[in-house]
Tab-separated table of C-alpha atoms and ligand atoms in Angstrom:
chain	number	residue	atom	x	y	z
A	1	MET	CA	68.492	59.537	0.416
A	2	THR	CA	67.461	62.163	-1.973
A	3	ARG	CA	65.499	64.923	-0.757
A	4	GLU	CA	62.350	63.375	-2.324
A	5	ASP	CA	63.485	60.317	-1.068
A	6	THR	CA	63.649	61.778	3.072
A	7	ALA	CA	60.208	63.423	2.285
A	8	ALA	CA	58.636	59.642	1.075
A	9	SER	CA	60.158	57.911	4.056
A	10	GLU	CA	58.957	60.906	6.378
A	11	SER	CA	55.452	60.546	4.600
A	12	PHE	CA	55.439	56.819	4.945
A	13	ALA	CA	56.342	57.343	8.843
A	14	GLN	CA	53.614	59.935	8.959
A	15	ARG	CA	50.663	57.013	8.316
A	16	LYS	CA	49.857	56.361	11.528
A	17	ASP	CA	46.617	58.281	11.263
A	18	GLY	CA	44.922	55.257	10.175
A	19	GLY	CA	46.370	56.536	7.051
A	20	SER	CA	45.773	54.742	3.907
A	21	LEU	CA	47.514	53.203	0.873
A	22	TRP	CA	45.597	55.559	-1.695
A	23	GLY	CA	46.076	58.681	0.051
A	24	GLY	CA	47.385	60.478	-2.718
A	25	ARG	CA	44.260	60.849	-4.703
A	26	PHE	CA	41.935	62.138	-1.858
A	27	GLU	CA	41.921	65.730	-0.047
A	28	GLU	CA	40.320	64.826	2.656
A	29	GLY	CA	40.641	61.269	5.536
A	30	LEU	CA	38.002	58.490	5.947
A	31	ALA	CA	34.841	59.588	7.793
A	32	PRO	CA	34.812	58.920	11.876
A	33	GLU	CA	31.601	56.378	10.625
A	34	MET	CA	33.096	55.230	7.928
A	35	VAL	CA	36.574	54.757	10.105
A	36	PRO	CA	35.515	51.415	12.360
A	37	PHE	CA	33.026	50.306	9.025
A	38	ASN	CA	36.005	49.613	6.577
A	39	LEU	CA	38.668	47.857	9.224
A	40	SER	CA	39.340	44.453	8.520
A	41	LEU	CA	42.477	44.063	10.730
A	42	GLY	CA	40.770	42.312	14.051
A	43	ILE	CA	39.971	40.130	11.444
A	44	ASP	CA	43.219	39.505	9.036
A	45	SER	CA	45.895	40.436	11.463
A	46	ARG	CA	46.154	36.522	11.854
A	47	LEU	CA	47.344	36.464	8.542
A	48	TRP	CA	50.660	38.350	9.303
A	49	ARG	CA	52.976	35.473	8.080
A	50	GLU	CA	50.827	34.821	5.174
A	51	ASP	CA	51.276	38.033	3.751
A	52	ILE	CA	54.994	38.376	5.205
A	53	ARG	CA	55.972	35.444	3.335
A	54	GLY	CA	53.782	36.226	0.061
A	55	SER	CA	55.545	39.158	-0.076
A	56	ILE	CA	58.883	37.988	0.130
A	57	ALA	CA	58.449	35.404	-2.698
A	58	TRP	CA	57.215	38.467	-4.819
A	59	VAL	CA	60.048	40.346	-3.756
A	60	ARG	CA	62.229	37.410	-4.962
A	61	ALA	CA	59.787	37.253	-8.545
A	62	LEU	CA	59.923	41.648	-8.612
A	63	ALA	CA	64.125	40.594	-8.651
A	64	SER	CA	63.869	38.015	-11.471
A	65	ALA	CA	61.714	40.051	-13.813
A	66	GLN	CA	64.437	43.344	-13.517
A	67	VAL	CA	61.820	45.266	-11.888
A	68	LEU	CA	64.040	45.867	-8.688
A	69	THR	CA	67.691	45.943	-8.121
A	70	SER	CA	69.669	42.415	-6.105
A	71	GLU	CA	70.589	45.436	-3.172
A	72	GLU	CA	67.022	46.775	-3.415
A	73	GLN	CA	66.116	42.687	-3.571
A	74	THR	CA	68.316	41.743	-0.297
A	75	THR	CA	67.190	44.813	1.723
A	76	LEU	CA	63.454	44.288	1.649
A	77	ILE	CA	63.571	40.421	2.471
A	78	ASP	CA	65.887	41.761	5.110
A	79	GLY	CA	63.528	43.931	6.192
A	80	LEU	CA	60.266	42.085	5.833
A	81	THR	CA	62.303	39.296	8.138
A	82	HIS	CA	62.790	42.154	10.540
A	83	VAL	CA	59.024	43.189	10.263
A	84	GLU	CA	58.201	39.526	11.299
A	85	ASP	CA	60.801	39.050	14.094
A	86	ARG	CA	58.875	42.833	15.198
A	87	ILE	CA	55.455	41.434	14.837
A	88	GLU	CA	56.528	38.010	16.844
A	89	LEU	CA	57.915	40.325	19.505
A	90	GLU	CA	55.429	42.953	20.012
A	91	GLY	CA	52.641	41.936	18.586
A	92	LEU	CA	50.880	45.138	16.262
A	93	ASN	CA	50.326	47.599	19.091
A	94	GLU	CA	46.972	48.407	18.398
A	95	ALA	CA	47.837	49.780	15.041
A	96	PRO	CA	45.135	52.063	13.245
A	97	GLU	CA	45.458	50.610	10.048
A	98	GLU	CA	42.511	49.306	7.750
A	99	ASP	CA	43.881	45.832	7.386
A	100	ILE	CA	47.140	43.352	7.768
A	101	HIS	CA	48.548	44.429	4.459
A	102	SER	CA	48.493	48.078	5.341
A	103	VAL	CA	50.267	47.744	8.811
A	104	ILE	CA	53.023	45.413	7.418
A	105	GLU	CA	53.828	48.166	5.033
A	106	ARG	CA	53.939	50.346	6.487
A	107	MET	CA	56.600	48.586	9.273
A	108	LEU	CA	58.573	47.716	6.446
A	109	GLY	CA	58.741	51.203	5.409
A	110	GLU	CA	60.149	52.327	9.150
A	111	ALA	CA	62.251	48.788	8.971
A	112	VAL	CA	63.710	50.654	5.202
A	113	GLY	CA	63.040	53.478	4.549
A	114	PRO	CA	61.375	54.156	0.997
A	115	VAL	CA	62.819	51.717	-0.631
A	116	ALA	CA	59.590	49.812	0.738
A	117	GLY	CA	57.924	51.455	-1.760
A	118	LYS	CA	58.800	49.156	-4.238
A	119	LEU	CA	57.412	46.387	-2.509
A	120	HIS	CA	53.555	46.386	-4.229
A	121	THR	CA	54.836	47.099	-7.890
A	122	GLY	CA	52.387	45.392	-10.103
A	123	ARG	CA	50.702	43.558	-7.136
A	124	SER	CA	47.382	45.296	-6.097
A	125	ARG	CA	45.987	43.417	-2.780
A	126	ASN	CA	42.867	41.994	-4.788
A	127	ASP	CA	45.222	38.917	-5.689
A	128	GLN	CA	47.847	39.486	-2.206
A	129	SER	CA	44.855	39.315	0.022
A	130	SER	CA	43.855	36.464	-1.749
A	131	THR	CA	47.583	34.102	-1.714
A	132	GLY	CA	47.947	35.130	2.140
A	133	VAL	CA	44.455	33.474	2.802
A	134	ARG	CA	44.926	30.385	0.996
A	135	LEU	CA	48.078	30.301	2.377
A	136	TYR	CA	46.190	30.376	5.038
A	137	GLY	CA	43.627	27.874	4.578
A	138	MET	CA	45.841	25.218	2.505
A	139	ALA	CA	47.645	24.677	6.698
A	140	ALA	CA	44.137	25.153	8.123
A	141	ALA	CA	43.007	22.064	6.040
A	142	ASP	CA	45.336	19.842	7.774
A	143	ARG	CA	45.631	21.083	11.052
A	144	ILE	CA	41.358	19.989	10.516
A	145	CYS	CA	42.496	16.368	9.048
A	146	VAL	CA	44.869	15.599	11.697
A	147	GLU	CA	41.462	16.268	14.507
A	148	ILE	CA	39.783	14.170	12.042
A	149	LEU	CA	42.359	11.906	12.025
A	150	GLY	CA	42.130	12.340	16.357
A	151	LEU	CA	38.330	11.430	16.250
A	152	LEU	CA	38.669	8.652	13.996
A	153	GLN	CA	41.438	6.940	16.373
A	154	ALA	CA	38.352	8.090	19.311
A	155	LEU	CA	35.923	5.981	17.822
A	156	GLN	CA	37.748	3.547	15.841
A	157	GLY	CA	39.154	2.541	19.496
A	158	LEU	CA	35.697	2.342	20.953
A	159	ALA	CA	33.813	0.192	18.037
A	160	LYS	CA	37.413	-2.245	18.515
A	161	SER	CA	36.865	-2.259	21.971
A	162	SER	CA	33.158	-3.322	21.610
A	163	VAL	CA	33.066	-5.785	18.729
A	164	ASP	CA	31.481	-8.672	21.168
A	165	VAL	CA	29.064	-6.104	22.566
A	166	VAL	CA	25.243	-5.629	21.398
A	167	MET	CA	22.416	-3.129	21.809
A	168	PRO	CA	19.598	-2.313	20.059
A	169	GLY	CA	19.470	-0.298	16.661
A	170	TYR	CA	16.413	2.439	15.915
A	171	THR	CA	15.168	3.774	13.192
A	172	HIS	CA	12.630	6.458	14.132
A	173	LEU	CA	14.297	6.586	17.487
A	174	GLN	CA	12.205	3.151	17.933
A	175	GLN	CA	14.306	0.302	18.557
A	176	ALA	CA	14.368	-2.287	15.588
A	177	GLN	CA	17.012	-4.541	15.283
A	178	PRO	CA	19.824	-5.976	16.805
A	179	ILE	CA	23.908	-4.197	16.037
A	180	ARG	CA	26.947	-4.388	17.659
A	181	VAL	CA	28.498	-1.391	19.100
A	182	ALA	CA	31.223	-1.517	17.099
A	183	HIS	CA	28.554	-0.933	13.676
A	184	TRP	CA	26.916	1.699	15.652
A	185	ALA	CA	30.838	3.228	16.309
A	186	LEU	CA	31.484	2.703	13.086
A	187	SER	CA	28.653	4.108	11.116
A	188	HIS	CA	29.992	7.483	12.810
A	189	VAL	CA	33.954	6.563	11.006
A	190	PHE	CA	32.361	5.800	8.075
A	191	ARG	CA	30.939	9.767	7.934
A	192	LEU	CA	33.781	11.316	8.891
A	193	LEU	CA	36.098	8.959	6.223
A	194	ARG	CA	33.897	10.971	4.635
A	195	ASP	CA	34.644	14.717	5.750
A	196	VAL	CA	38.398	13.925	5.719
A	197	GLU	CA	38.122	13.653	2.528
A	198	ARG	CA	35.858	17.139	1.471
A	199	ILE	CA	38.215	18.455	3.425
A	200	GLN	CA	41.570	17.712	1.497
A	201	ALA	CA	39.140	18.649	-1.887
A	202	ALA	CA	38.983	22.037	-0.184
A	203	LYS	CA	42.764	22.009	0.287
A	204	VAL	CA	42.824	21.252	-3.715
A	205	SER	CA	41.023	24.544	-4.489
A	206	ALA	CA	42.647	26.323	-1.958
A	207	ALA	CA	45.964	25.238	-3.641
A	208	VAL	CA	45.671	27.599	-6.177
A	209	MET	CA	47.863	30.833	-6.403
A	210	PRO	CA	45.805	34.286	-7.220
A	211	LEU	CA	49.375	36.170	-7.028
A	212	GLY	CA	50.120	38.381	-10.524
A	213	ALA	CA	46.625	38.581	-10.948
A	214	GLY	CA	47.569	41.951	-10.316
A	215	ALA	CA	44.046	43.800	-9.572
A	216	LEU	CA	41.901	42.368	-12.467
A	217	ALA	CA	43.700	42.349	-15.499
A	218	GLY	CA	47.144	40.911	-14.494
A	219	CYS	CA	50.940	42.095	-13.895
A	220	PRO	CA	52.536	44.337	-16.605
A	221	PHE	CA	56.270	43.335	-15.548
A	222	PRO	CA	57.129	39.128	-16.794
A	223	VAL	CA	57.674	37.962	-13.373
A	224	ASP	CA	57.563	34.666	-13.086
A	225	ARG	CA	54.702	33.136	-11.849
A	226	GLU	CA	55.603	29.340	-11.806
A	227	ALA	CA	58.579	30.212	-9.926
A	228	LEU	CA	56.370	31.639	-7.201
A	229	ARG	CA	53.811	29.004	-7.062
A	230	ALA	CA	56.593	26.237	-6.662
A	231	GLU	CA	58.834	29.206	-3.975
A	232	LEU	CA	55.051	29.363	-1.990
A	233	GLY	CA	53.733	25.758	-2.539
A	234	PHE	CA	50.384	25.951	-4.407
A	235	GLU	CA	49.313	23.320	-6.747
A	236	ARG	CA	48.187	25.468	-9.543
A	237	VAL	CA	48.626	28.794	-10.667
A	238	SER	CA	45.635	30.320	-11.501
A	239	GLU	CA	44.185	30.867	-14.998
A	240	ASN	CA	42.397	33.936	-15.221
A	241	SER	CA	43.661	37.184	-13.306
A	242	LEU	CA	39.441	38.333	-13.470
A	243	ASP	CA	38.203	34.533	-12.067
A	244	ALA	CA	40.770	34.852	-9.614
A	245	VAL	CA	40.775	38.723	-7.694
A	246	ALA	CA	37.196	36.610	-6.835
A	247	ASP	CA	37.428	33.220	-6.265
A	248	ARG	CA	36.851	32.500	-3.129
A	249	ASP	CA	34.810	29.031	-4.148
A	250	TRP	CA	37.796	27.126	-1.778
A	251	VAL	CA	36.194	28.978	0.874
A	252	CYS	CA	32.791	27.707	0.007
A	253	ASP	CA	34.414	24.128	-0.260
A	254	LEU	CA	35.948	24.411	2.938
A	255	THR	CA	32.800	26.036	4.708
A	256	TYR	CA	31.321	23.159	3.158
A	257	GLY	CA	33.090	20.739	4.493
A	258	GLY	CA	32.972	22.306	8.136
A	259	ALA	CA	29.393	22.281	7.794
A	260	MET	CA	28.859	18.438	6.834
A	261	ILE	CA	31.506	17.233	10.137
A	262	GLY	CA	29.428	19.968	11.986
A	263	VAL	CA	26.284	17.611	11.281
A	264	HIS	CA	27.456	14.611	11.050
A	265	LEU	CA	29.750	15.641	14.820
A	266	SER	CA	26.180	16.682	15.687
A	267	CYS	CA	24.688	13.412	15.035
A	268	LEU	CA	27.062	11.652	17.179
A	269	ALA	CA	26.515	14.232	19.840
A	270	GLU	CA	22.675	13.415	19.613
A	271	ASP	CA	23.344	10.221	20.273
A	272	LEU	CA	25.135	10.532	23.283
A	273	ALA	CA	23.080	12.933	24.535
A	274	ILE	CA	20.330	10.388	24.672
A	275	PHE	CA	22.744	7.064	25.224
A	276	SER	CA	23.882	9.390	28.509
A	277	SER	CA	20.570	10.031	29.670
A	278	ALA	CA	19.133	8.205	32.832
A	279	GLU	CA	16.511	6.062	30.483
A	280	PHE	CA	19.487	4.790	28.274
A	281	GLY	CA	22.055	4.481	30.770
A	282	PHE	CA	23.520	2.875	27.626
A	283	VAL	CA	27.169	5.211	28.322
A	284	ARG	CA	28.409	7.361	30.837
A	285	LEU	CA	30.466	10.374	30.365
A	286	SER	CA	34.115	10.296	32.614
A	287	ASP	CA	33.819	13.450	34.502
A	288	GLY	CA	36.683	15.394	32.567
A	289	PHE	CA	33.515	15.661	29.612
A	290	SER	CA	30.644	16.154	31.885
A	291	THR	CA	29.479	19.040	34.236
A	292	GLY	CA	27.527	19.036	37.612
A	293	SER	CA	24.310	21.783	38.256
A	294	SER	CA	24.547	24.698	40.311
A	295	LEU	CA	21.194	23.802	41.869
A	296	MET	CA	21.103	20.180	41.674
A	297	PRO	CA	23.241	17.995	42.970
A	298	GLN	CA	22.784	14.874	41.301
A	299	LYS	CA	23.400	16.294	37.612
A	300	ARG	CA	25.510	15.072	35.644
A	301	ASN	CA	24.881	16.676	32.409
A	302	PRO	CA	26.275	15.858	28.952
A	303	ASP	CA	27.894	19.175	28.347
A	304	VAL	CA	30.448	18.063	25.912
A	305	ALA	CA	27.474	16.765	23.577
A	306	GLU	CA	25.000	19.232	23.591
A	307	LEU	CA	28.073	21.489	23.064
A	308	THR	CA	28.884	20.238	20.019
A	309	ARG	CA	25.746	19.310	19.103
A	310	GLY	CA	25.255	24.003	19.162
A	311	LYS	CA	28.615	24.183	17.225
A	312	ALA	CA	26.646	22.567	14.329
A	313	GLY	CA	24.797	25.834	13.800
A	314	ARG	CA	27.520	28.212	13.109
A	315	LEU	CA	29.377	25.730	11.118
A	316	VAL	CA	26.187	25.704	8.970
A	317	GLY	CA	25.510	29.374	9.309
A	318	ASN	CA	29.137	30.136	7.785
A	319	LEU	CA	28.591	28.093	4.541
A	320	MET	CA	25.201	30.151	4.011
A	321	THR	CA	27.168	33.473	4.923
A	322	MET	CA	29.494	32.175	2.190
A	323	LEU	CA	26.968	31.289	-0.166
A	324	THR	CA	25.313	34.303	0.356
A	325	LEU	CA	27.933	36.810	0.336
A	326	LEU	CA	28.762	35.409	-3.647
A	327	LYS	CA	25.838	35.107	-5.033
A	328	GLY	CA	25.030	38.050	-7.996
A	329	LEU	CA	28.602	39.719	-7.055
A	330	PHE	CA	29.760	42.130	-10.186
A	331	THR	CA	32.677	40.288	-12.015
A	332	GLY	CA	35.798	41.483	-10.388
A	333	TYR	CA	36.571	42.314	-6.941
A	334	ASN	CA	34.697	43.684	-4.720
A	335	ARG	CA	34.669	44.762	-1.553
A	336	ASP	CA	32.530	42.443	0.115
A	337	LEU	CA	35.018	39.602	-0.275
A	338	GLN	CA	36.645	40.843	2.587
A	339	GLU	CA	33.822	39.504	4.773
A	340	ASP	CA	34.661	35.650	3.433
A	341	LYS	CA	37.541	35.511	6.273
A	342	GLU	CA	35.528	35.831	9.417
A	343	ALA	CA	33.468	32.969	8.215
A	344	LEU	CA	36.471	31.044	6.883
A	345	PHE	CA	37.967	31.422	10.536
A	346	ASP	CA	35.466	30.679	12.028
A	347	THR	CA	35.304	27.548	11.032
A	348	VAL	CA	38.194	27.129	11.477
A	349	ASP	CA	37.960	27.628	14.531
A	350	THR	CA	35.115	26.047	15.568
A	351	LEU	CA	36.327	22.713	14.193
A	352	LEU	CA	39.631	23.254	16.305
A	353	LEU	CA	37.782	23.708	19.283
A	354	THR	CA	35.547	21.189	18.497
A	355	LEU	CA	37.028	18.155	17.003
A	356	PRO	CA	39.788	17.592	20.061
A	357	ALA	CA	36.648	18.139	22.858
A	358	ILE	CA	34.594	14.960	21.510
A	359	ALA	CA	37.661	13.193	20.841
A	360	GLY	CA	38.251	13.044	24.492
A	361	ALA	CA	34.286	12.246	25.124
A	362	ILE	CA	35.093	8.914	22.924
A	363	ASN	CA	38.281	8.398	24.601
A	364	THR	CA	37.372	8.625	28.011
A	365	LEU	CA	33.476	6.933	27.268
A	366	GLU	CA	32.660	3.962	29.292
A	367	LEU	CA	29.916	1.044	27.721
A	368	ARG	CA	27.183	-0.080	29.942
A	369	PRO	CA	26.680	-3.187	28.239
A	370	GLU	CA	24.920	-4.767	31.090
A	371	ARG	CA	22.333	-1.963	30.442
A	372	MET	CA	21.706	-1.868	26.798
A	373	ARG	CA	20.984	-5.769	27.462
A	374	GLU	CA	17.841	-4.804	30.123
A	375	GLY	CA	16.935	-1.651	27.400
A	376	MET	CA	16.550	-4.510	24.663
A	377	GLU	CA	12.901	-5.761	23.550
A	378	ALA	CA	12.231	-8.948	22.102
A	379	GLU	CA	9.984	-7.348	19.537
A	380	LEU	CA	13.811	-6.366	17.911
A	381	LEU	CA	13.661	-10.201	16.476
A	382	ALA	CA	10.510	-9.694	15.364
A	383	THR	CA	11.987	-9.659	11.817
A	384	ASP	CA	14.108	-12.343	12.977
A	385	LEU	CA	11.014	-14.508	13.004
A	386	ALA	CA	9.659	-13.710	10.285
A	387	ASP	CA	12.759	-14.799	8.679
A	388	TYR	CA	12.733	-17.950	10.098
A	389	LEU	CA	9.399	-18.510	7.992
A	390	VAL	CA	10.484	-17.056	5.159
A	391	ARG	CA	13.393	-19.773	5.234
A	392	ARG	CA	10.464	-22.092	5.467
A	393	GLY	CA	8.978	-21.461	2.196
A	394	VAL	CA	6.782	-18.451	3.525
A	395	PRO	CA	6.544	-15.042	0.916
A	396	PHE	CA	7.845	-12.279	3.378
A	397	ARG	CA	4.279	-10.116	2.579
A	398	THR	CA	3.114	-12.948	4.881
A	399	SER	CA	5.681	-13.589	7.204
A	400	HIS	CA	5.152	-10.134	8.307
A	401	GLU	CA	1.775	-10.055	8.708
A	402	VAL	CA	1.629	-12.928	10.989
A	403	LEU	CA	4.574	-11.580	13.115
A	404	GLY	CA	2.160	-8.069	13.185
A	405	GLU	CA	-0.688	-10.334	14.321
A	406	LEU	CA	1.793	-12.073	16.870
A	407	VAL	CA	3.551	-8.671	18.120
A	408	ARG	CA	-0.514	-7.164	18.329
A	409	GLN	CA	-1.421	-10.627	20.994
A	410	ALA	CA	1.656	-10.091	23.083
A	411	GLU	CA	1.009	-5.941	23.634
A	412	GLU	CA	-2.684	-7.106	24.342
A	413	ARG	CA	-1.704	-9.665	26.658
A	414	GLY	CA	1.118	-7.157	28.006
A	415	ILE	CA	3.725	-9.736	27.598
A	416	SER	CA	6.813	-9.865	25.606
A	417	LEU	CA	6.973	-11.460	21.900
A	418	SER	CA	9.706	-14.097	23.389
A	419	GLU	CA	6.757	-14.888	26.562
A	420	LEU	CA	3.913	-15.703	23.830
A	421	PRO	CA	3.522	-19.439	24.224
A	422	LEU	CA	4.709	-21.408	21.670
A	423	GLU	CA	0.825	-22.871	20.230
A	424	LEU	CA	0.153	-19.421	19.957
A	425	TYR	CA	2.723	-19.464	17.622
A	426	GLN	CA	1.873	-22.719	15.444
A	427	LYS	CA	-1.912	-21.380	15.296
A	428	ALA	CA	-0.500	-17.735	13.814
A	429	HIS	CA	1.617	-20.325	11.035
A	430	GLU	CA	1.670	-23.806	10.573
A	431	ALA	CA	5.544	-23.746	9.741
A	432	PHE	CA	6.302	-22.310	13.306
A	433	GLY	CA	7.746	-25.583	14.338
A	434	ASP	CA	9.120	-26.396	18.114
A	435	ASP	CA	12.631	-24.420	17.368
A	436	VAL	CA	11.440	-21.317	16.988
A	437	MET	CA	11.789	-19.720	20.569
A	438	ALA	CA	15.581	-20.204	20.108
A	439	THR	CA	15.299	-17.227	17.465
A	440	PHE	CA	15.221	-14.930	20.551
A	441	ASP	CA	18.937	-14.379	20.041
A	442	TRP	CA	20.413	-11.102	19.694
A	443	LEU	CA	23.577	-12.239	18.847
A	444	ALA	CA	22.061	-14.788	16.170
A	445	SER	CA	20.126	-12.628	15.006
A	446	THR	CA	23.409	-10.014	14.400
A	447	GLU	CA	25.261	-13.171	12.984
A	448	ALA	CA	22.625	-13.657	10.445
A	449	ARG	CA	23.007	-10.133	8.840
A	450	ASP	CA	26.333	-11.171	7.310
A	451	THR	CA	26.656	-9.891	3.999
A	452	ASP	CA	29.544	-6.740	3.680
A	453	GLY	CA	28.471	-3.970	5.595
A	454	GLY	CA	25.846	-5.737	7.450
A	455	THR	CA	26.037	-6.274	11.387
A	456	SER	CA	27.480	-9.536	11.985
A	457	LEU	CA	31.062	-10.165	13.115
A	458	ARG	CA	32.395	-10.861	9.990
A	459	SER	CA	31.486	-7.945	8.267
A	460	VAL	CA	32.300	-5.682	11.505
A	461	ARG	CA	35.898	-6.834	11.278
A	462	LYS	CA	36.001	-6.713	7.849
A	463	GLN	CA	34.720	-2.446	7.738
A	464	LEU	CA	37.170	-2.031	10.992
A	465	GLU	CA	40.312	-3.610	8.239
A	466	SER	CA	38.658	-1.179	5.495
A	467	VAL	CA	38.790	1.256	7.949
A	468	ASP	CA	42.747	1.094	9.216
A	469	SER	CA	43.620	0.945	5.542
A	470	ARG	CA	41.920	4.282	4.268
A	471	LEU	CA	43.620	6.053	7.255
A	472	VAL	CA	47.089	4.911	5.771
A	473	GLU	CA	45.458	5.320	2.224
A	474	LEU	CA	44.744	8.854	3.652
A	475	GLY	CA	47.907	9.793	4.681
A	476	LEU	CA	46.850	9.331	8.453
A	477	VAL	CA	48.474	6.682	9.980
A	478	PRO	CA	46.258	5.038	12.868
A	479	ASN	CA	48.701	4.082	16.109
A	480	PHE	CA	46.410	1.873	17.376
B	1	LIG	N1	41.482	43.698	3.207
B	1	LIG	C1	41.087	43.547	1.911
B	1	LIG	C2	39.837	42.342	1.538
B	1	LIG	O1	40.677	40.920	2.110
B	1	LIG	C3	41.978	43.629	0.281
B	1	LIG	C4	41.853	44.029	-0.603
B	1	LIG	C5	41.207	45.712	-0.057
B	1	LIG	N2	41.345	46.011	-1.876
B	1	LIG	C6	40.781	46.970	-2.442
B	1	LIG	N3	40.283	46.984	-3.894
B	1	LIG	N4	40.142	47.423	-1.069
B	1	LIG	O2	39.474	41.853	0.790
């Protein structure tokens, strides 16, 4: 080592004061109030693996561009591998630096000396940090899809086991028409399939490599960005460096996908909370996903559903954080962008926590077909009775009116439509034959709705098959 090198090496080591990567320009350190405000290490520390991966690729790119000798390349890559092992073993040990990039560069200096200072050639933390977060985001998208698959499997299993069970279907939370339980379960399956597509699309928008964009204007050394792309597993290379350092669209895409999942799960959760109440009693959540009360001994609370519904708030909030963060930013990198990570990580963490819990609840859910039957009012078949008249040539508007009148009469008598005497039907409209009472058949009502997408047995089976093959198509191999 030359004397200069030794001095540089010492100054690397001296950065333990929380020293920045930009000390030369400044006479004084950060103000005490600014130090905690400036920190992002608590958030971005989880990106240490991605940061090292990006740096190793960058070393190779610099060596191929003749900026580093092959000896320097070996030293730096060995050093970065050493840093990786060190962090794996010891963690970050309350590193004083502002962000993970600074910590790794300091540790690299401690490992290999002043040559560490060559790593950052032609690179900025702007393209560096964006690269790391994108690598994280691509892997996170895959993990989210796997967890959605778990829930899809649970719901598909429930649907397959409840093809012949009939329940009241609702609009406005009022009994509307009978449906198969499988039809209800599948309604949630189709929402989640769209969610998988949204997360996969977000992964595609994350898979653009910003490395080589520099701080804003590009890299002055002839690095092979295509080789970097291939090494790091990105799909494309960013096409405009000024755009690349500020592009967080993909974080919006992923947090939007997450927000939609949150909204969808909150609706499933609401169904479960209502269906598990004493008034409905259509389902029973297993002990493992219910909690009791410290005060009321009888309580059996559907906490899994309530927590799931509650998590939607933060998932929607994270999307709002991202959109608000980006609105009106001046072109180029702005430090505001550092705030992207907390929203992104929270969305990913929340989904990875919520999806398995709700899947577990569905897997262990007990259906109560008898309670569903008990709860079904004959009025659920009012449309079928109107359709009966339609089949005998009565215009639907007229038959709707006739049925409305019959429902009113039954209500006045305090009885249900099925208890209303045949004479009253025939008085209401001459097209009612003696066979009208045969309309009071739940299964027949579901069978009548045999268009594709409807609740008949054929249609529900077709939906189940379509879901099975969609899961395979999506690369998510179902194991049921
Ligand atoms: N922690 C920063 C971030 O995530 C790294 C980039 C800092 N760049 C800068 N010019 N200060 O955005």
